[in-house]
Amino acid sequence: MSKPMLRIDDPEDRVLRQPVCLIRGWCASADWTDVERLEFRIGDANVPWQPRDRPDVTAEYTELSVIGFTFDLDLSQYLYAVRSSELALRAVFPRAPEIELQFSVAPGVAADCLAAAAGI
C-alpha cells in the first residue's frame, strides 16, 4: 500500500491570515478508495469539504486517482485546536496512514475571532 500524496495550493505558505480562509488543494493515490473517502479533521471534528476536478494534476499523475478539494476554514470553530499559533489539519484515509498538515495562524487572527464571538 502506497501513501497518498496530498498538496495544499492555497494558501501556498499555509498561513491563515483571516478568520475564514479558503483552503484549496488535491490528493492522489493508487487506490481510488483513499481519495473517494478522504476526510479532513481538526481534533476530533470533521471538516466539510467539496470535491473539485483537477485536470492539471490528473494529467501529471496519469497512473493515480486524483481528487481536488476546497473548503472554507472558519477558524472561530477550531480555536480550541490552535497551539502556539499553529493549527494541525489531518487528512484521514480508509486504508492508508493519515497525513498531518500544519498551518500557522497569523498574528491577530485568533484575537479577531474572539472579538467577533464576543460581539466587540
Short mmCIF file of C-alpha atoms in Angstrom, two decimals:
data_model
loop_
_atom_site.label_atom_id
_atom_site.label_comp_id
_atom_site.label_asym_id
_atom_site.label_seq_id
_atom_site.Cartn_x
_atom_site.Cartn_y
_atom_site.Cartn_z
CA MET A 1 0.00 0.00 0.00
CA SER A 2 1.43 3.36 -1.00
CA LYS A 3 0.92 6.55 0.91
CA PRO A 4 -1.39 9.06 -0.80
CA MET A 5 0.02 12.39 -1.94
CA LEU A 6 -1.63 15.50 -0.53
CA ARG A 7 -0.86 19.07 -1.56
CA ILE A 8 -2.20 22.44 -0.46
CA ASP A 9 -2.30 25.04 -3.25
CA ASP A 10 -3.92 27.88 -1.29
CA PRO A 11 -2.71 29.27 0.94
CA GLU A 12 0.57 28.13 -0.56
CA ASP A 13 2.57 29.14 2.52
CA ARG A 14 -0.05 27.58 4.87
CA VAL A 15 -0.53 30.82 6.80
CA LEU A 16 -4.10 31.60 7.88
CA ARG A 17 -4.40 35.38 7.58
CA GLN A 18 -8.16 35.82 8.03
CA PRO A 19 -10.77 34.31 10.34
CA VAL A 20 -12.25 32.45 7.35
CA CYS A 21 -9.77 31.14 4.77
CA LEU A 22 -10.27 29.24 1.54
CA ILE A 23 -8.20 26.06 1.55
CA ARG A 24 -7.60 24.53 -1.88
CA GLY A 25 -5.55 21.50 -2.84
CA TRP A 26 -5.56 17.96 -4.13
CA CYS A 27 -4.98 14.35 -3.18
CA ALA A 28 -3.70 11.49 -5.35
CA SER A 29 -3.42 7.79 -4.60
CA ALA A 30 -3.01 4.47 -6.36
CA ASP A 31 -6.19 3.36 -4.55
CA TRP A 32 -9.39 5.19 -5.57
CA THR A 33 -10.94 4.40 -2.18
CA ASP A 34 -8.37 6.62 -0.47
CA VAL A 35 -9.33 9.71 -2.45
CA GLU A 36 -13.03 8.87 -2.65
CA ARG A 37 -13.37 8.52 1.13
CA LEU A 38 -10.90 11.21 2.19
CA GLU A 39 -11.79 13.01 5.42
CA PHE A 40 -10.29 16.11 6.94
CA ARG A 41 -10.21 16.56 10.70
CA ILE A 42 -9.13 19.13 13.21
CA GLY A 43 -9.00 17.49 16.60
CA ASP A 44 -11.98 15.13 16.59
CA ALA A 45 -14.09 17.37 14.36
CA ASN A 46 -14.73 16.56 10.71
CA VAL A 47 -14.05 19.46 8.37
CA PRO A 48 -16.56 19.52 5.49
CA TRP A 49 -15.03 19.86 2.03
CA GLN A 50 -16.14 19.95 -1.59
CA PRO A 51 -14.56 17.85 -4.36
CA ARG A 52 -13.15 19.66 -7.39
CA ASP A 53 -11.91 18.40 -10.74
CA ARG A 54 -8.16 18.85 -11.14
CA PRO A 55 -7.31 18.10 -14.77
CA ASP A 56 -3.87 19.70 -14.26
CA VAL A 57 -2.97 17.15 -11.58
CA THR A 58 -4.66 14.24 -13.39
CA ALA A 59 -2.56 15.00 -16.48
CA GLU A 60 0.63 14.90 -14.42
CA TYR A 61 -0.19 11.76 -12.43
CA THR A 62 -1.95 9.62 -15.03
CA GLU A 63 -1.37 6.39 -13.07
CA LEU A 64 -3.08 7.70 -9.89
CA SER A 65 -6.61 8.53 -8.85
CA VAL A 66 -6.87 12.27 -8.21
CA ILE A 67 -9.39 14.46 -6.44
CA GLY A 68 -9.22 18.18 -5.84
CA PHE A 69 -10.79 19.79 -2.80
CA THR A 70 -11.78 23.15 -1.41
CA PHE A 71 -13.24 24.25 1.88
CA ASP A 72 -13.74 27.43 3.84
CA LEU A 73 -11.89 27.03 7.13
CA ASP A 74 -13.71 29.13 9.74
CA LEU A 75 -11.04 29.46 12.39
CA SER A 76 -13.56 30.51 15.04
CA GLN A 77 -14.86 26.91 15.01
CA TYR A 78 -11.42 25.48 15.71
CA LEU A 79 -9.78 27.97 18.09
CA TYR A 80 -9.60 25.23 20.71
CA ALA A 81 -7.12 23.39 18.47
CA VAL A 82 -4.71 26.31 17.93
CA ARG A 83 -1.49 25.73 19.85
CA SER A 84 1.33 28.29 19.80
CA SER A 85 -0.20 29.92 16.70
CA GLU A 86 -0.27 26.56 14.89
CA LEU A 87 -3.26 24.53 13.70
CA ALA A 88 -2.99 20.87 12.67
CA LEU A 89 -5.24 19.61 9.88
CA ARG A 90 -5.30 15.85 9.41
CA ALA A 91 -6.19 14.03 6.20
CA VAL A 92 -7.64 10.64 7.13
CA PHE A 93 -7.81 7.76 4.65
CA PRO A 94 -9.63 4.42 4.91
CA ARG A 95 -6.54 2.21 4.43
CA ALA A 96 -3.51 4.47 4.42
CA PRO A 97 -1.71 6.36 7.18
CA GLU A 98 -3.12 9.80 7.90
CA ILE A 99 -1.25 12.91 6.84
CA GLU A 100 -0.92 15.88 9.20
CA LEU A 101 -0.53 19.36 7.77
CA GLN A 102 0.50 22.30 9.93
CA PHE A 103 -0.93 25.77 9.33
CA SER A 104 0.31 28.94 11.02
CA VAL A 105 -2.19 31.44 12.35
CA ALA A 106 -1.10 34.98 11.54
CA PRO A 107 -0.77 37.46 14.42
CA GLY A 108 -4.10 38.98 15.41
CA VAL A 109 -6.34 36.47 13.61
CA ALA A 110 -7.24 34.48 16.73
CA ALA A 111 -7.95 37.75 18.56
CA ASP A 112 -10.25 38.82 15.70
CA CYS A 113 -12.17 35.55 16.06
CA LEU A 114 -12.53 36.04 19.81
CA ALA A 115 -13.64 39.66 19.37
CA ALA A 116 -16.26 38.63 16.81
CA ALA A 117 -17.56 35.91 19.14
CA ALA A 118 -17.83 38.44 21.98
CA GLY A 119 -19.59 40.93 19.73
CA ILE A 120 -16.86 43.53 20.02
#
